[in-house]
Short mmCIF file of C-alpha atoms and ligand atoms in Angstrom, two decimals:
data_model
loop_
_atom_site.label_atom_id
_atom_site.label_comp_id
_atom_site.label_asym_id
_atom_site.label_seq_id
_atom_site.Cartn_x
_atom_site.Cartn_y
_atom_site.Cartn_z
CA UNK W 1 54.08 -23.53 -28.63
CA UNK W 2 56.33 -25.68 -30.84
CA UNK W 3 60.00 -26.55 -30.39
CA UNK W 4 62.71 -26.29 -33.06
CA UNK W 5 62.09 -29.82 -34.25
CA UNK W 6 58.44 -28.83 -34.53
CA UNK W 7 57.06 -31.02 -31.77
CA UNK W 8 54.62 -29.59 -29.27
CA UNK W 9 55.40 -29.23 -25.54
CA UNK W 10 53.30 -32.27 -24.55
CA UNK W 11 54.96 -34.47 -27.20
CA UNK W 12 58.48 -33.46 -26.18
CA UNK W 13 57.61 -34.25 -22.55
CA UNK W 14 56.51 -37.75 -23.51
CA UNK W 15 58.71 -38.66 -26.47
CA UNK W 16 62.14 -37.40 -25.38
CA UNK W 17 63.98 -40.59 -24.54
CA UNK W 18 67.77 -40.46 -24.53
CA UNK W 19 68.55 -43.53 -22.43
CA UNK W 20 67.72 -46.94 -23.90
CA UNK W 21 69.51 -50.22 -23.21
CA UNK W 22 70.15 -53.21 -25.50
CA UNK W 23 66.80 -54.67 -24.32
CA UNK W 24 64.82 -52.01 -26.19
CA UNK W 25 62.48 -51.19 -23.28
CA UNK W 26 59.62 -48.83 -24.17
CA UNK W 27 59.67 -46.81 -20.92
CA UNK W 28 62.88 -45.14 -19.75
CA UNK W 29 65.33 -47.41 -17.87
CA UNK W 30 66.78 -46.49 -14.46
CA UNK W 31 70.59 -46.53 -14.30
CA UNK W 32 71.02 -47.00 -10.57
CA UNK W 33 74.82 -47.22 -10.51
CA UNK W 34 77.52 -45.16 -8.80
CA UNK W 35 80.18 -45.69 -11.47
CA UNK W 36 80.67 -46.89 -15.06
CA UNK W 37 83.18 -49.53 -16.20
CA UNK W 38 86.16 -48.62 -18.42
CA UNK W 39 86.73 -50.82 -21.50
CA UNK W 40 90.44 -51.00 -20.61
CA UNK W 41 93.18 -49.06 -18.84
CA UNK W 42 93.67 -46.71 -21.79
CA UNK W 43 89.94 -45.84 -21.79
CA UNK W 44 90.02 -45.06 -18.05
CA UNK W 45 93.03 -42.82 -18.53
CA UNK W 46 91.41 -40.99 -21.48
CA UNK W 47 88.15 -40.51 -19.53
CA UNK W 48 89.96 -38.95 -16.56
CA UNK W 49 91.95 -36.69 -18.86
CA UNK W 50 88.69 -35.51 -20.42
CA UNK W 51 89.87 -36.72 -23.85
CA UNK W 52 86.93 -39.05 -24.30
CA UNK W 53 83.25 -38.33 -23.57
CA UNK W 54 81.08 -40.72 -21.61
CA UNK W 55 79.89 -41.69 -18.18
CA UNK W 56 82.44 -42.08 -15.40
CA UNK W 57 80.86 -41.54 -11.99
CA UNK W 58 77.28 -40.56 -11.04
CA UNK W 59 78.37 -37.49 -9.07
CA UNK W 60 79.47 -36.13 -12.49
CA UNK W 61 76.73 -37.46 -14.73
CA UNK W 62 74.36 -40.39 -15.19
CA UNK W 63 72.17 -41.37 -18.19
CA UNK W 64 68.91 -41.21 -16.18
CA UNK W 65 69.77 -37.74 -14.81
CA UNK W 66 70.78 -36.60 -18.31
CA UNK W 67 67.45 -37.71 -19.73
CA UNK W 68 65.55 -35.65 -17.16
CA UNK W 69 67.71 -32.58 -17.90
CA UNK W 70 67.53 -32.99 -21.69
CA UNK W 71 63.75 -33.13 -21.56
CA UNK W 72 63.48 -30.13 -19.21
CA UNK W 73 65.85 -28.10 -21.45
CA UNK W 74 63.64 -28.77 -24.49
CA UNK W 75 60.57 -27.80 -22.45
CA UNK W 76 62.18 -24.50 -21.27
CA UNK W 77 63.91 -23.75 -24.58
CA UNK W 78 67.35 -23.89 -22.90
CA UNK W 79 70.60 -24.90 -24.58
CA UNK W 80 71.80 -27.15 -21.75
CA UNK W 81 71.52 -27.79 -18.01
CA UNK W 82 72.46 -29.70 -14.88
CA UNK W 83 70.35 -31.54 -12.32
CA UNK W 84 70.80 -31.11 -8.57
CA UNK W 85 69.74 -32.92 -5.39
CA UNK W 86 67.24 -30.21 -4.37
CA UNK W 87 66.00 -26.81 -5.45
CA UNK W 88 68.22 -25.18 -2.83
CA UNK W 89 71.26 -26.94 -4.31
CA UNK W 90 70.28 -25.44 -7.69
CA UNK W 91 70.07 -21.92 -6.19
CA UNK W 92 73.35 -22.29 -4.30
CA UNK W 93 75.29 -23.88 -7.18
CA UNK W 94 74.13 -21.08 -9.51
CA UNK W 95 75.09 -18.17 -7.26
CA UNK W 96 78.28 -19.73 -5.90
CA UNK W 97 79.61 -20.71 -9.34
CA UNK W 98 78.69 -17.53 -11.26
CA UNK W 99 79.74 -14.95 -8.65
CA UNK W 100 83.24 -14.19 -7.35
CA UNK W 101 84.63 -12.48 -4.28
CA UNK W 102 84.14 -8.72 -4.77
CA UNK W 103 81.06 -9.11 -6.99
CA UNK W 104 77.72 -7.51 -6.21
CA UNK W 105 74.28 -8.76 -7.29
CA UNK W 106 70.66 -7.69 -7.00
CA UNK W 107 67.85 -9.93 -5.77
CA UNK W 108 64.15 -9.48 -5.29
CA UNK W 109 63.13 -9.33 -1.62
CA UNK W 110 60.16 -11.60 -2.41
CA UNK W 111 62.07 -14.88 -2.65
CA UNK W 112 61.79 -18.35 -1.15
CA UNK W 113 63.03 -18.04 2.47
CA UNK W 114 66.08 -20.27 2.10
CA UNK W 115 67.19 -18.47 -1.06
CA UNK W 116 67.17 -15.25 0.97
CA UNK W 117 69.23 -16.99 3.66
CA UNK W 118 71.92 -18.00 1.13
CA UNK W 119 72.01 -14.43 -0.19
CA UNK W 120 72.12 -12.63 3.16
CA UNK W 121 74.03 -15.11 5.38
CA UNK W 122 76.20 -17.46 3.31
CA UNK W 123 77.48 -15.61 0.22
CA UNK W 124 78.63 -12.52 2.20
CA UNK W 125 81.12 -14.81 4.04
CA UNK W 126 82.95 -15.04 0.70
CA UNK W 127 82.82 -11.33 0.00
CA UNK W 128 79.83 -11.44 -2.35
CA UNK W 129 77.66 -8.36 -1.79
CA UNK W 130 73.95 -8.04 -2.45
CA UNK W 131 71.13 -5.49 -2.61
CA UNK W 132 67.54 -6.60 -2.03
CA UNK W 133 64.94 -4.72 -4.04
CA UNK W 134 61.19 -4.41 -3.47
CA UNK W 135 59.18 -6.32 -6.00
CA UNK W 136 56.71 -3.47 -6.54
CA UNK W 137 59.31 -0.78 -7.15
CA UNK W 138 60.95 -1.92 -10.32
CA UNK W 139 61.91 1.65 -11.19
CA UNK W 140 64.14 1.60 -8.08
CA UNK W 141 66.09 -1.39 -9.35
CA UNK W 142 68.22 0.73 -11.69
CA UNK W 143 69.53 2.64 -8.67
CA UNK W 144 70.79 -0.61 -7.13
CA UNK W 145 73.19 -1.25 -10.05
CA UNK W 146 76.85 -0.63 -9.14
CA UNK W 147 80.02 -0.95 -11.25
CA UNK W 148 80.64 -4.46 -9.82
CA UNK W 149 77.01 -5.70 -10.18
CA UNK W 150 76.94 -8.99 -12.09
CA UNK W 151 73.53 -10.56 -11.76
CA UNK W 152 69.82 -10.17 -11.06
CA UNK W 153 67.98 -12.98 -9.26
CA UNK W 154 64.16 -13.10 -9.10
CA UNK W 155 61.10 -15.31 -8.69
CA UNK W 156 57.80 -14.67 -10.49
CA UNK W 157 55.09 -15.29 -9.31
CA UNK W 158 56.55 -14.60 -5.87
CA UNK W 159 56.08 -16.77 -2.79
CA UNK W 160 53.66 -16.36 -1.02
CA UNK W 161 52.34 -12.96 -2.20
CA UNK W 162 51.96 -14.04 -5.86
CA UNK W 163 53.23 -10.69 -7.13
CA UNK W 164 54.62 -10.73 -10.65
CA UNK W 165 57.78 -9.27 -12.11
CA UNK W 166 57.71 -8.10 -15.73
CA UNK W 167 60.21 -10.46 -17.41
CA UNK W 168 60.64 -8.20 -20.44
CA UNK W 169 61.42 -5.12 -18.33
CA UNK W 170 63.79 -7.08 -16.10
CA UNK W 171 65.57 -8.35 -19.23
CA UNK W 172 65.98 -4.75 -20.46
CA UNK W 173 67.55 -3.74 -17.15
CA UNK W 174 69.96 -6.69 -17.34
CA UNK W 175 70.85 -6.14 -21.02
CA UNK W 176 71.57 -2.44 -20.58
CA UNK W 177 73.81 -3.08 -17.54
CA UNK W 178 75.49 -6.32 -18.60
CA UNK W 179 73.86 -8.38 -15.81
CA UNK W 180 73.12 -12.08 -15.92
CA UNK W 181 69.39 -12.60 -15.48
CA UNK W 182 68.44 -15.62 -13.30
CA UNK W 183 64.82 -16.66 -12.76
CA UNK W 184 63.55 -19.26 -10.29
CA UNK W 185 60.66 -20.65 -12.39
CA UNK W 186 59.42 -23.09 -9.76
CA UNK W 187 55.87 -21.70 -9.34
CA UNK W 188 55.00 -21.41 -13.02
CA UNK W 189 56.90 -24.37 -14.58
CA UNK W 190 57.88 -24.21 -18.28
CA UNK W 191 54.33 -25.13 -19.27
CA UNK W 192 52.96 -21.83 -17.97
CA UNK W 193 55.95 -19.51 -18.40
CA UNK W 194 59.24 -19.65 -20.33
CA UNK W 195 61.61 -16.98 -18.95
CA UNK W 196 64.25 -17.73 -21.61
CA UNK W 197 61.84 -16.61 -24.36
CA UNK W 198 61.68 -13.23 -22.58
CA UNK W 199 65.47 -12.99 -22.38
CA UNK W 200 66.46 -14.70 -19.10
CA UNK W 201 69.95 -16.25 -19.10
CA UNK W 202 69.48 -18.86 -16.37
CA UNK W 203 66.36 -20.73 -15.22
CA UNK W 204 66.37 -22.48 -11.85
CA UNK W 205 63.92 -25.12 -10.64
CA UNK W 206 62.95 -26.84 -7.47
CA UNK W 207 61.82 -30.08 -9.16
CA UNK W 208 60.41 -31.12 -5.79
CA UNK W 209 57.31 -29.03 -6.50
CA UNK W 210 55.28 -29.21 -9.73
CA UNK W 211 57.88 -31.07 -11.81
CA UNK W 212 57.48 -34.09 -9.51
CA UNK W 213 53.93 -32.99 -8.75
CA UNK W 214 53.07 -35.72 -6.26
CA UNK W 215 55.14 -34.71 -3.23
CA UNK W 216 57.45 -37.74 -3.43
CA UNK W 217 61.02 -36.84 -4.44
CA UNK W 218 63.41 -33.91 -4.05
CA UNK W 219 65.31 -32.48 -7.00
CA UNK W 220 66.44 -29.35 -8.79
CA UNK W 221 67.86 -28.06 -12.07
CA UNK W 222 69.81 -25.14 -13.53
CA UNK W 223 69.33 -24.42 -17.25
CA UNK W 224 70.83 -21.95 -19.70
CA UNK W 225 73.65 -21.36 -22.16
CA UNK W 226 76.66 -23.67 -22.17
CA UNK W 227 79.05 -20.85 -21.16
CA UNK W 228 77.24 -20.41 -17.82
CA UNK W 229 76.14 -23.99 -17.23
CA UNK W 230 79.70 -25.29 -17.69
CA UNK W 231 80.71 -23.21 -14.63
CA UNK W 232 77.76 -24.51 -12.60
CA UNK W 233 78.59 -28.08 -13.71
CA UNK W 234 82.23 -27.76 -12.63
CA UNK W 235 81.10 -26.54 -9.19
CA UNK W 236 78.48 -29.31 -8.91
CA UNK W 237 80.77 -32.21 -9.83
CA UNK W 238 83.47 -31.05 -7.37
CA UNK W 239 81.16 -30.20 -4.44
CA UNK W 240 78.63 -33.01 -4.94
CA UNK W 241 74.95 -31.93 -4.56
CA UNK W 242 74.06 -34.11 -7.57
CA UNK W 243 70.63 -35.58 -8.27
CA UNK W 244 70.02 -39.23 -7.40
CA UNK W 245 69.35 -41.32 -10.56
CA UNK W 246 66.26 -42.76 -8.85
CA UNK W 247 64.83 -39.27 -8.29
CA UNK W 248 65.72 -38.34 -11.88
CA UNK W 249 63.79 -41.37 -13.11
CA UNK W 250 60.72 -40.34 -11.07
CA UNK W 251 61.02 -36.74 -12.30
CA UNK W 252 61.46 -37.69 -15.95
CA UNK W 253 58.30 -39.81 -15.68
CA UNK W 254 56.46 -36.94 -13.96
CA UNK W 255 57.34 -34.49 -16.76
CA UNK W 256 55.23 -36.65 -19.11
CA UNK W 257 52.08 -35.43 -17.32
CA UNK W 258 53.17 -31.85 -16.49
CA UNK W 259 50.89 -30.22 -19.09
CA UNK W 260 47.70 -32.03 -18.04
CA UNK W 261 48.47 -31.52 -14.37
CA UNK W 262 49.16 -27.78 -14.74
CA UNK W 263 45.96 -27.33 -16.77
CA UNK W 264 43.96 -28.95 -13.97
CA UNK W 265 45.83 -27.17 -11.13
CA UNK W 266 45.12 -23.85 -12.89
CA UNK W 267 41.46 -24.70 -13.53
CA UNK W 268 40.88 -25.69 -9.88
CA UNK W 269 42.84 -22.67 -8.57
CA UNK W 270 40.82 -20.21 -10.67
CA UNK W 271 37.56 -21.74 -9.40
CA UNK W 272 38.78 -21.52 -5.79
CA UNK W 273 39.92 -17.90 -6.31
CA UNK W 274 36.47 -16.99 -7.70
CA UNK W 275 34.77 -18.64 -4.73
CA UNK W 276 37.00 -16.81 -2.22
CA UNK W 277 36.53 -13.50 -4.03
CA UNK W 278 32.78 -13.73 -3.54
CA UNK W 279 33.04 -14.66 0.17
CA UNK W 280 32.28 -11.90 2.66
CA UNK W 281 34.75 -13.26 5.27
CA UNK W 282 37.65 -12.88 2.83
CA UNK W 283 39.39 -9.53 2.45
CA UNK W 284 41.82 -9.84 -0.45
CA UNK W 285 42.28 -12.72 -2.91
CA UNK W 286 45.37 -12.94 -5.05
CA UNK W 287 45.46 -15.08 -8.17
CA UNK W 288 47.23 -13.94 -11.35
CA UNK W 289 44.36 -14.91 -13.67
CA UNK W 290 41.56 -13.19 -11.70
CA UNK W 291 40.50 -10.08 -13.65
CA UNK W 292 40.63 -8.08 -10.38
CA UNK W 293 44.33 -9.00 -9.87
CA UNK W 294 46.36 -5.76 -10.15
CA UNK W 295 48.81 -7.36 -12.61
CA UNK W 296 46.22 -9.31 -14.62
CA UNK W 297 47.39 -7.89 -17.96
CA UNK W 298 51.02 -8.79 -17.20
CA UNK W 299 49.94 -12.27 -16.10
CA UNK W 300 48.17 -12.79 -19.43
CA UNK W 301 51.24 -11.54 -21.31
CA UNK W 302 53.85 -13.78 -19.71
CA UNK W 303 51.90 -16.77 -18.36
CA UNK W 304 49.74 -19.31 -20.18
CA UNK W 305 47.48 -19.78 -17.14
CA UNK W 306 47.51 -18.70 -13.49
CA UNK W 307 49.09 -21.82 -11.92
CA UNK W 308 48.09 -23.69 -8.77
CA UNK W 309 48.71 -21.17 -5.99
CA UNK W 310 46.07 -18.86 -4.54
CA UNK W 311 46.53 -16.58 -1.55
CA UNK W 312 43.94 -14.76 0.48
CA UNK W 313 43.52 -12.76 3.63
CA UNK W 314 40.79 -13.63 6.12
CA UNK W 315 39.12 -11.00 8.21
CA UNK W 316 40.59 -11.29 11.71
CA UNK W 317 44.34 -11.44 10.97
CA UNK W 318 46.83 -13.91 12.44
CA UNK W 319 44.51 -15.48 15.03
CA UNK W 320 41.79 -16.10 12.46
CA UNK W 321 44.34 -17.55 10.03
CA UNK W 322 45.51 -20.11 12.60
CA UNK W 323 41.92 -20.97 13.65
CA UNK W 324 41.02 -21.51 10.01
CA UNK W 325 43.90 -23.97 9.52
CA UNK W 326 42.85 -25.95 12.60
CA UNK W 327 39.30 -26.23 11.26
CA UNK W 328 40.33 -27.80 7.93
CA UNK W 329 39.39 -31.48 7.66
CA UNK W 330 40.72 -32.71 4.29
CA UNK W 331 43.26 -30.08 3.20
CA UNK W 332 46.79 -30.79 4.47
CA UNK W 333 48.85 -28.53 6.73
CA UNK W 334 52.34 -29.16 5.42
CA UNK W 335 55.33 -27.24 4.09
CA UNK W 336 55.28 -28.48 0.49
CA UNK W 337 53.52 -27.10 -2.60
CA UNK W 338 52.81 -28.35 -6.10
CA UNK W 339 51.34 -31.63 -4.86
CA UNK W 340 48.24 -33.51 -6.09
CA UNK W 341 46.86 -32.92 -2.56
CA UNK W 342 45.65 -29.41 -1.66
CA UNK W 343 47.82 -27.75 0.99
CA UNK W 344 47.18 -24.67 3.14
CA UNK W 345 49.93 -22.66 4.83
CA UNK W 346 49.96 -19.59 7.06
CA UNK W 347 53.30 -17.88 6.27
CA UNK W 348 53.23 -15.42 9.19
CA UNK W 349 53.28 -18.28 11.75
CA UNK W 350 55.49 -20.75 9.79
CA UNK W 351 57.79 -20.12 6.80
CA UNK W 352 58.12 -16.37 7.48
CA UNK W 353 57.70 -16.37 11.28
CA UNK W 354 61.22 -14.97 11.79
CA UNK W 355 60.42 -11.76 9.92
CA UNK W 356 59.54 -8.60 11.84
CA UNK W 357 56.21 -6.88 11.09
CA UNK W 358 58.03 -4.36 8.88
CA UNK W 359 59.83 -7.12 6.97
CA UNK W 360 56.56 -9.02 6.52
CA UNK W 361 54.96 -5.92 5.06
CA UNK W 362 57.92 -5.37 2.70
CA UNK W 363 57.64 -8.96 1.48
CA UNK W 364 53.92 -8.37 0.84
CA UNK W 365 52.78 -10.77 3.59
CA UNK W 366 49.86 -9.77 5.79
CA UNK W 367 49.33 -11.54 9.13
CA UNK W 368 46.13 -13.27 8.06
CA UNK W 369 47.50 -14.40 4.68
CA UNK W 370 46.77 -18.03 3.83
CA UNK W 371 48.41 -19.64 0.82
CA UNK W 372 46.69 -22.53 -0.90
CA UNK W 373 48.55 -24.92 -3.17
CA UNK W 374 45.47 -26.16 -4.99
CA UNK W 375 45.64 -29.87 -5.75
CA UNK W 376 43.94 -32.18 -8.19
CA UNK W 377 41.06 -33.37 -5.99
CA UNK W 378 37.53 -32.56 -7.20
CA UNK W 379 37.06 -28.80 -6.86
CA UNK W 380 33.73 -29.21 -5.02
CA UNK W 381 35.48 -31.17 -2.24
CA UNK W 382 38.24 -28.55 -1.96
CA UNK W 383 35.75 -25.68 -1.74
CA UNK W 384 33.47 -27.49 0.70
CA UNK W 385 36.37 -28.10 3.14
CA UNK W 386 37.41 -24.43 2.94
CA UNK W 387 33.81 -23.28 3.29
CA UNK W 388 33.19 -25.24 6.49
CA UNK W 389 36.55 -24.08 7.94
CA UNK W 390 35.71 -20.42 7.21
CA UNK W 391 32.42 -20.84 9.09
CA UNK W 392 33.96 -22.80 11.95
CA UNK W 393 36.72 -20.20 12.48
CA UNK W 394 34.27 -17.29 12.63
CA UNK W 395 33.27 -18.08 16.22
C1 PLP T 1 60.73 -25.03 -2.62
C2 PLP T 1 61.39 -23.94 -3.35
C3 PLP T 1 62.78 -23.89 -3.47
C4 PLP T 1 63.68 -24.91 -2.80
O1 PLP T 1 63.52 -26.18 -3.34
P1 PLP T 1 63.82 -27.55 -2.51
O2 PLP T 1 63.62 -28.58 -3.54
O3 PLP T 1 62.86 -27.58 -1.38
O4 PLP T 1 65.24 -27.46 -2.04
C5 PLP T 1 63.34 -22.87 -4.21
N1 PLP T 1 62.57 -21.93 -4.79
C6 PLP T 1 61.22 -21.93 -4.69
C7 PLP T 1 60.43 -20.86 -5.35
C8 PLP T 1 60.58 -22.93 -3.98
O5 PLP T 1 59.25 -22.93 -3.86
#
């Protein structure tokens, strides 16, 4: 996995430094400033007219934010990108800037809950139509294409069911129908999966998750070709959900350790998945790199490793799921994922509690489904907490 200038992923993540002041600091500086000073009146006039390049105002651009984006682009193999205040801002900016009134687009039903809300409740107010497709019925997707369809929006692996979408097949569908292909690559990160290499046009990130990796700052990014990103940038700089330079500085620093963290998250998650698979109180375990996973071959083809999320179904459904959570002693009950700390969530009673039983089933969520975001603690401590909670919730 080498970039055009022949550096490896890990080296790019550490050695890409675009911002450096006259002091020659070794680590990246933080440009915590709202605006930038003009040399003189003529310079200010030229900057506003767009005749001269440079920094003007941090809603538009900032050297610390640019460094984070430049590095992430090299890691994803993208031409250019923008950074946003949150992952949701990245999703909204992408769809709102690339779609027009009267357009139609297709989205996977298995998406992050708030992305679905934007698609089904906000965009229709502006006359942007959608069709949601089932993740498992990719043959049906072709039937959803209409003359005014412009775009396909997916997540793989999906949240929380961890189902995969074949990136190559989805690219074929988009290429043969002239659709823009957008992938939310939050779960895998560019270390484990590079959608652009498979033909995706736009990659979206919630940087809040693995890119930060320690549950401290919010952030997002949209990456792709200049012709699309320029539209997203125009929308961002006018409407304002821009990334804070402080958060960009934290995120740029975090990218330096993405590879080692994702290796360890994946190693711990595989060990946990193997433990759960062998437990008689557990019905189904889903983890892309378990040989028993229905899409194991596809996982091996498009992902470097399985990532940090594992889901499983305990015998006893919803009630058992909630009892299990209450019995955990170390593992956190919280809404985040991609943290150093292991987190357990029960989608049917939290993130997806508004869905009807039929909708839950369509999204691949069973009532007893527990999703683990496996952290970087010692695996024996993670397993021992889960083991005692399984036993305690049996009664
Ligand atoms: C968390 C998440 C988002 C939203 O990101 P925020 O930073 O919380 O706004 C979008 N997509 C996926 C897949 C996520 O997990």
